[in-house]
Every structure is written in C-alpha cells, then in structure tokens.
C-alpha positions as a Markdown table, in Angstrom:
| # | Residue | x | y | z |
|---|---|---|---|---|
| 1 | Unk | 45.0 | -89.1 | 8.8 |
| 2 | Unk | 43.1 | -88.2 | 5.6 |
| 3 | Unk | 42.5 | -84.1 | 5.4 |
| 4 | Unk | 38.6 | -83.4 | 5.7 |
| 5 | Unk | 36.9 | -80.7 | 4.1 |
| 6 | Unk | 35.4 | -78.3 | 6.2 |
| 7 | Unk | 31.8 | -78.5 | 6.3 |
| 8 | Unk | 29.7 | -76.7 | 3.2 |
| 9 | Unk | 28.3 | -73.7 | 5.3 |
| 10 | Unk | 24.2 | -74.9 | 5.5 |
| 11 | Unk | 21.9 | -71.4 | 5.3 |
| 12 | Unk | 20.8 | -69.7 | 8.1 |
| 13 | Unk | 17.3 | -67.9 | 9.6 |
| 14 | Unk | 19.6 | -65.0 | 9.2 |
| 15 | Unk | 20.6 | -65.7 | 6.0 |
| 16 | Unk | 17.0 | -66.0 | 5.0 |
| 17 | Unk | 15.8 | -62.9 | 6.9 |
| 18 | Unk | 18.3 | -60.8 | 4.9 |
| 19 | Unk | 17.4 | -61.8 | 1.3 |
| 20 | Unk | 13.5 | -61.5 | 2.6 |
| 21 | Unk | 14.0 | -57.5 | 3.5 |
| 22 | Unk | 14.2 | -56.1 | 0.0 |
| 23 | Unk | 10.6 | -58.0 | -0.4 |
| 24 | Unk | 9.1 | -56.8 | 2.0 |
| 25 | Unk | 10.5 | -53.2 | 1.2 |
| 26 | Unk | 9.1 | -53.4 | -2.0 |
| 27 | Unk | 5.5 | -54.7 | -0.8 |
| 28 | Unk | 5.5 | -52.0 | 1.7 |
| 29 | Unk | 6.3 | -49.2 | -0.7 |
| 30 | Unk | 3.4 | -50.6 | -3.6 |
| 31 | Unk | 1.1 | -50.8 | -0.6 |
| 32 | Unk | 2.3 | -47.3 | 0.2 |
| 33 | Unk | 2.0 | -46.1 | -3.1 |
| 34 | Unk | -2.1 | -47.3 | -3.6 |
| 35 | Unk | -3.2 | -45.9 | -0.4 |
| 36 | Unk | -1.5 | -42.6 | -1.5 |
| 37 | Unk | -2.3 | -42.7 | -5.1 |
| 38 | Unk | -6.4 | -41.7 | -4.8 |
| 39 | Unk | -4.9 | -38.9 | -2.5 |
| 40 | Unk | -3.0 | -37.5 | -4.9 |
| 41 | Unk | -5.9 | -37.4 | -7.2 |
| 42 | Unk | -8.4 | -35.8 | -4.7 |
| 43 | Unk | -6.1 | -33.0 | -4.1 |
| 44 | Unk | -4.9 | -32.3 | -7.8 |
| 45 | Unk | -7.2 | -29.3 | -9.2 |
| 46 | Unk | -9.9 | -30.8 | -11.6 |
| 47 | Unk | -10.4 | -28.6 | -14.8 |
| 48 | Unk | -14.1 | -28.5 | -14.8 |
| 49 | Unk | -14.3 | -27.5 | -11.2 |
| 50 | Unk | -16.3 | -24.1 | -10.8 |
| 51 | Unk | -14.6 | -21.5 | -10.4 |
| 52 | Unk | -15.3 | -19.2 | -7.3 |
| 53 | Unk | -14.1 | -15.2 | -7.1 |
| 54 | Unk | -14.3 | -12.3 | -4.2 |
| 55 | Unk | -14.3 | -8.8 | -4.5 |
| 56 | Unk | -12.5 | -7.7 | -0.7 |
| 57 | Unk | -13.6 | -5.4 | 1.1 |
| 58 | Unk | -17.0 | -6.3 | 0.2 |
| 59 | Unk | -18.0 | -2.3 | 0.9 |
| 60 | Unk | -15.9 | 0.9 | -0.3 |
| 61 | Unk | -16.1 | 4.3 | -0.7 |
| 62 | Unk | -15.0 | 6.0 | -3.6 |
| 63 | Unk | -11.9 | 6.0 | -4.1 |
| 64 | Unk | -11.0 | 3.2 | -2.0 |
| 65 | Unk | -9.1 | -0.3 | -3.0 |
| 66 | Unk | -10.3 | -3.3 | -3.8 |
| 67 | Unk | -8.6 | -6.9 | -3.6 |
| 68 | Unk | -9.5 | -9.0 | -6.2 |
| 69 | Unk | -9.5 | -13.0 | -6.3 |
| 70 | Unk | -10.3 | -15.7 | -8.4 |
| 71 | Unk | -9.7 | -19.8 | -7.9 |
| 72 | Unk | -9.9 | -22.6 | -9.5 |
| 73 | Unk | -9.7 | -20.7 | -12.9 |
| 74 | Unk | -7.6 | -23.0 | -14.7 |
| 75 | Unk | -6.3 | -19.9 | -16.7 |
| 76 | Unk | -3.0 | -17.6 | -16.3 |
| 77 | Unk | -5.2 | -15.1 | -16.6 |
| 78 | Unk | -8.6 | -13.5 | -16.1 |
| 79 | Unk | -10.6 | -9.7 | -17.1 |
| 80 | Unk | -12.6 | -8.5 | -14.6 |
| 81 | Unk | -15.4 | -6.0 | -14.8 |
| 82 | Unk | -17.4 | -2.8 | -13.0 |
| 83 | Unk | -19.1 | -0.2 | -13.6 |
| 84 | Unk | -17.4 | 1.0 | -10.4 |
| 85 | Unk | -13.6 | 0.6 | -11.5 |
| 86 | Unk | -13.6 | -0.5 | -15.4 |
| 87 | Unk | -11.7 | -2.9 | -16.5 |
| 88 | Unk | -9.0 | -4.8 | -14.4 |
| 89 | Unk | -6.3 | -7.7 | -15.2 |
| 90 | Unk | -6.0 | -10.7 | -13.0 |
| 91 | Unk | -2.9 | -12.9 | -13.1 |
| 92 | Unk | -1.0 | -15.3 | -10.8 |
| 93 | Unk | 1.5 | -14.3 | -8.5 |
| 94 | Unk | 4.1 | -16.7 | -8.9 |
| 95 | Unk | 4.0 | -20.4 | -11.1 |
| 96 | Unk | 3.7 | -22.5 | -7.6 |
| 97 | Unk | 0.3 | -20.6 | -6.6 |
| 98 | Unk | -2.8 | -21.5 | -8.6 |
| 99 | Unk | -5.3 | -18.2 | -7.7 |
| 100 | Unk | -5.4 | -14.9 | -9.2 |
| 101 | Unk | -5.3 | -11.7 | -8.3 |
| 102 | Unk | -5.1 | -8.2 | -8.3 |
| 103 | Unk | -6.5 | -4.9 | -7.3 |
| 104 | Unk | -8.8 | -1.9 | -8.7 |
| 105 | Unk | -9.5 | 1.6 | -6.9 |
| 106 | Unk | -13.1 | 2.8 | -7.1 |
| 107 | Unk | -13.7 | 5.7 | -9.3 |
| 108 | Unk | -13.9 | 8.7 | -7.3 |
| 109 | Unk | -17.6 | 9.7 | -9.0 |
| 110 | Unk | -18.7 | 5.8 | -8.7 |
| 111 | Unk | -22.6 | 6.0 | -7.7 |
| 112 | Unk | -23.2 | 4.8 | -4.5 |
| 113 | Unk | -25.2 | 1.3 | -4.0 |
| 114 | Unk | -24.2 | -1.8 | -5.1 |
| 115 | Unk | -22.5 | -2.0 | -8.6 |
| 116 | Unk | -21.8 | -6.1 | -10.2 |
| 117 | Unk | -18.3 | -7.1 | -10.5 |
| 118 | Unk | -17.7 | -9.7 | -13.5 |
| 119 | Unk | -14.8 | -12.2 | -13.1 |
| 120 | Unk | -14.0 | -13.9 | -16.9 |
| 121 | Unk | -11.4 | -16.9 | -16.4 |
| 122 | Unk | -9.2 | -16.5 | -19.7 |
| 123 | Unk | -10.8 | -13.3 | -20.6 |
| 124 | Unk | -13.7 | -12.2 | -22.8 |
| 125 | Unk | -15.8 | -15.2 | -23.7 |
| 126 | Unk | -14.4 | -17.3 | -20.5 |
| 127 | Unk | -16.4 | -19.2 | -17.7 |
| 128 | Unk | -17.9 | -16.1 | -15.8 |
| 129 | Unk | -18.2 | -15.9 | -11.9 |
| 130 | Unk | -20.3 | -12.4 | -11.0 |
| 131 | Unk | -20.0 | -10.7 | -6.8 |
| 132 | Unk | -21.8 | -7.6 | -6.0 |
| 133 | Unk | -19.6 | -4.6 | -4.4 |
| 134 | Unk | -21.1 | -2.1 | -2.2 |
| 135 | Unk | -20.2 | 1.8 | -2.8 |
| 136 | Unk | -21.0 | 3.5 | 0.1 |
| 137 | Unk | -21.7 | 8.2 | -0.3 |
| 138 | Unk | -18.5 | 9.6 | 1.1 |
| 139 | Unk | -15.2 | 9.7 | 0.3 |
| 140 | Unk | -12.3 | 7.2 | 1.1 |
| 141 | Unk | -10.1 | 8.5 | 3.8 |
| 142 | Unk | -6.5 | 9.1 | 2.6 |
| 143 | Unk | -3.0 | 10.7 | 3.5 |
| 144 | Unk | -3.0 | 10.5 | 7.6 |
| 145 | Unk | -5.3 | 7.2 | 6.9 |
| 146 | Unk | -7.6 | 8.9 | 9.3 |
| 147 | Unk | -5.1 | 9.2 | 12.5 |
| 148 | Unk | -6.1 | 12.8 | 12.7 |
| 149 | Unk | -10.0 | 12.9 | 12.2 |
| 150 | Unk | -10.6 | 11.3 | 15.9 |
| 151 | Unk | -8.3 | 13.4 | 17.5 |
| 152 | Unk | -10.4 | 15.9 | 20.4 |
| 153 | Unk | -9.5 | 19.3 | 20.6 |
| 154 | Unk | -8.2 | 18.6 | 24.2 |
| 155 | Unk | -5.8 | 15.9 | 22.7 |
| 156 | Unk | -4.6 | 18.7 | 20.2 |
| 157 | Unk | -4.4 | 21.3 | 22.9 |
| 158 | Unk | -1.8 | 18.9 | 24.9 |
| 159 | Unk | 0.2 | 18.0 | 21.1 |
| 160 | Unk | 0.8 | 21.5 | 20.1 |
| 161 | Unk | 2.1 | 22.1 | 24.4 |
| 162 | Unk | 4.4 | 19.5 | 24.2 |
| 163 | Unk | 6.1 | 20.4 | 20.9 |
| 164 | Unk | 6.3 | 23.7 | 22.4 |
| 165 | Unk | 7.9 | 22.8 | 25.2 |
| 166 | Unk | 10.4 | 20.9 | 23.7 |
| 167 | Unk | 11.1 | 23.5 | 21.0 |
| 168 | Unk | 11.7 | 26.2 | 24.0 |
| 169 | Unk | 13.8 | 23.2 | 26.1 |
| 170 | Unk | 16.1 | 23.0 | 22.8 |
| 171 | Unk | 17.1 | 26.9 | 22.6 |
| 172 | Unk | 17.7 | 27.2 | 26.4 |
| 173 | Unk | 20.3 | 24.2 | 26.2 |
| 174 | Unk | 21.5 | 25.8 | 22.8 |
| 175 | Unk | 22.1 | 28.8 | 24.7 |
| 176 | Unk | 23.8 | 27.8 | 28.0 |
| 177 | Unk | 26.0 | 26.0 | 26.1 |
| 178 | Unk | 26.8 | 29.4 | 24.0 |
| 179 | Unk | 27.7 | 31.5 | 27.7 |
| 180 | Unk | 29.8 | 28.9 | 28.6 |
C-alpha cells in the first residue's frame, strides 16, 4: 500500500482569532489615544491664561505673616509688592508644582486699613495681578501664641496650687527616703 501524506493542516477559527488580536489591540489603543488626546490638552497650562494671586490671611495685624500665592504665572519667579511689607520674592517649591509662593511679615509700624499688594509674574515689567490686605490697629500676638491672654484669674489661682503641691510632694518623698 502506497504511503499517503498526512493531510496539509487547513486554518482554523482559532487560528484566525489569534492573528486578529494584535488588530484589534492596535484599534483599541488609537481609539484610546483620540479620546484621551483633547484631555491632555484641556489640562496642560495655557501660557496666556490669567494669572490669579492671594494674599492669606486676608486681615493682619502688624507684625503678623502673610502667605503669599500666585498661579498660572508661567514664570519661575515673581516680585511682589506693599506698602505694608516691601518687597518679597516668589518662587516655586519644587519643579513638579506650577504655583508660587512665599511669605512676608507686616511691618510692625504698617498703618492700619487696607494697603494694595502687587503680584509681577517674572518680576518688574511682568503681567501684574493686584489683592488688597487688611491691617488691622493692634499688635500681632506672639511667644505663648496667646495661650496665656484668656486664662481667668481662678484658672491661674488653681495652676500656681498645683505646681505647689507637687513641688512640696517632691521634697517630702526626697526626704523619707533620706531617714530611711
């Protein structure tokens, strides 16, 4: 009996399914890709957007700290202006943020009322965002960071007992343990 070939292998639905995958793959990625594409560009920082700044807290006393912001400079950099703290620096934190900031402290003889603050992206000459700050009369609380100011005279009273108390608890075991 004559030897027979074997049969040449005919292709398969799986066959086809497999060569079909890496199409589809590639379709589903480009399709990916253009929905995510205008995305992209809505959230990338335009260079003519305005720019918008904030002086925080809003109302200080002399002598007090400010927080200073600006975003959507564009700039590494930015001068900002007062009468009520001079002249102050503003520069980004770290290369992955894209705001600036910084801080001033008030001048101790600032005149109370409301005193301009001018924000320059770049410095001198630069797009120029302007916030009011409010200088209230008085002075800024410091050292005990007012924790002693709203303290009654009862509360005080009872304080001074207690540290007395323990103070005189201290020498009696001091001592018992001496004249043993």
């Amino acid at each position: 009996m004559p030897a027979t070939l074997p049969a040449k292998p005919t292709r398969t639905r799986r066959a086809t399914f497999r060569s079909a995958v890496p199409r589809r793959l590639a379709a589903v990625a480009a399709a990916a890709a253009l929905v995510t594409a205008p995305a992209a560009l809505v959230s990338a920082p335009l260079a003519h957007a305005a720019s918008s700044a904030t002086a925080s807290p809003s109302s200080v006393a002399p002598a007090g700290r400010v927080t200073l912001a600006m975003q959507g400079c564009g700039a590494r950099t930015a001068r900002v202006t007062s009468t009520a703290f001079g002249e102050v620096r503003l520069e980004t934190a770290s290369a992955q943020t894209t705001g600036l900031s910084g801080s001033a402290t008030v001048y101790n003889d600032a005149n109370p009322g409301t005193h301009r603050v001018v924000f320059e992206c770049g410095g001198p000459g630069g797009e120029r965002v302007t916030v009011s700050l409010q200088v209230t009369p008085g002075a800024a609380r410091g050292g005990t960071g007012g924790s002693i100011g709203s303290m009654s005279t009862v509360q005080t009273a009872v304080g001074g007992a207690l540290a007395v108390c323990a103070l005189a608890g201290g020498v009696w075991v001091l001592r018992r343990r001496a004249s043993a």
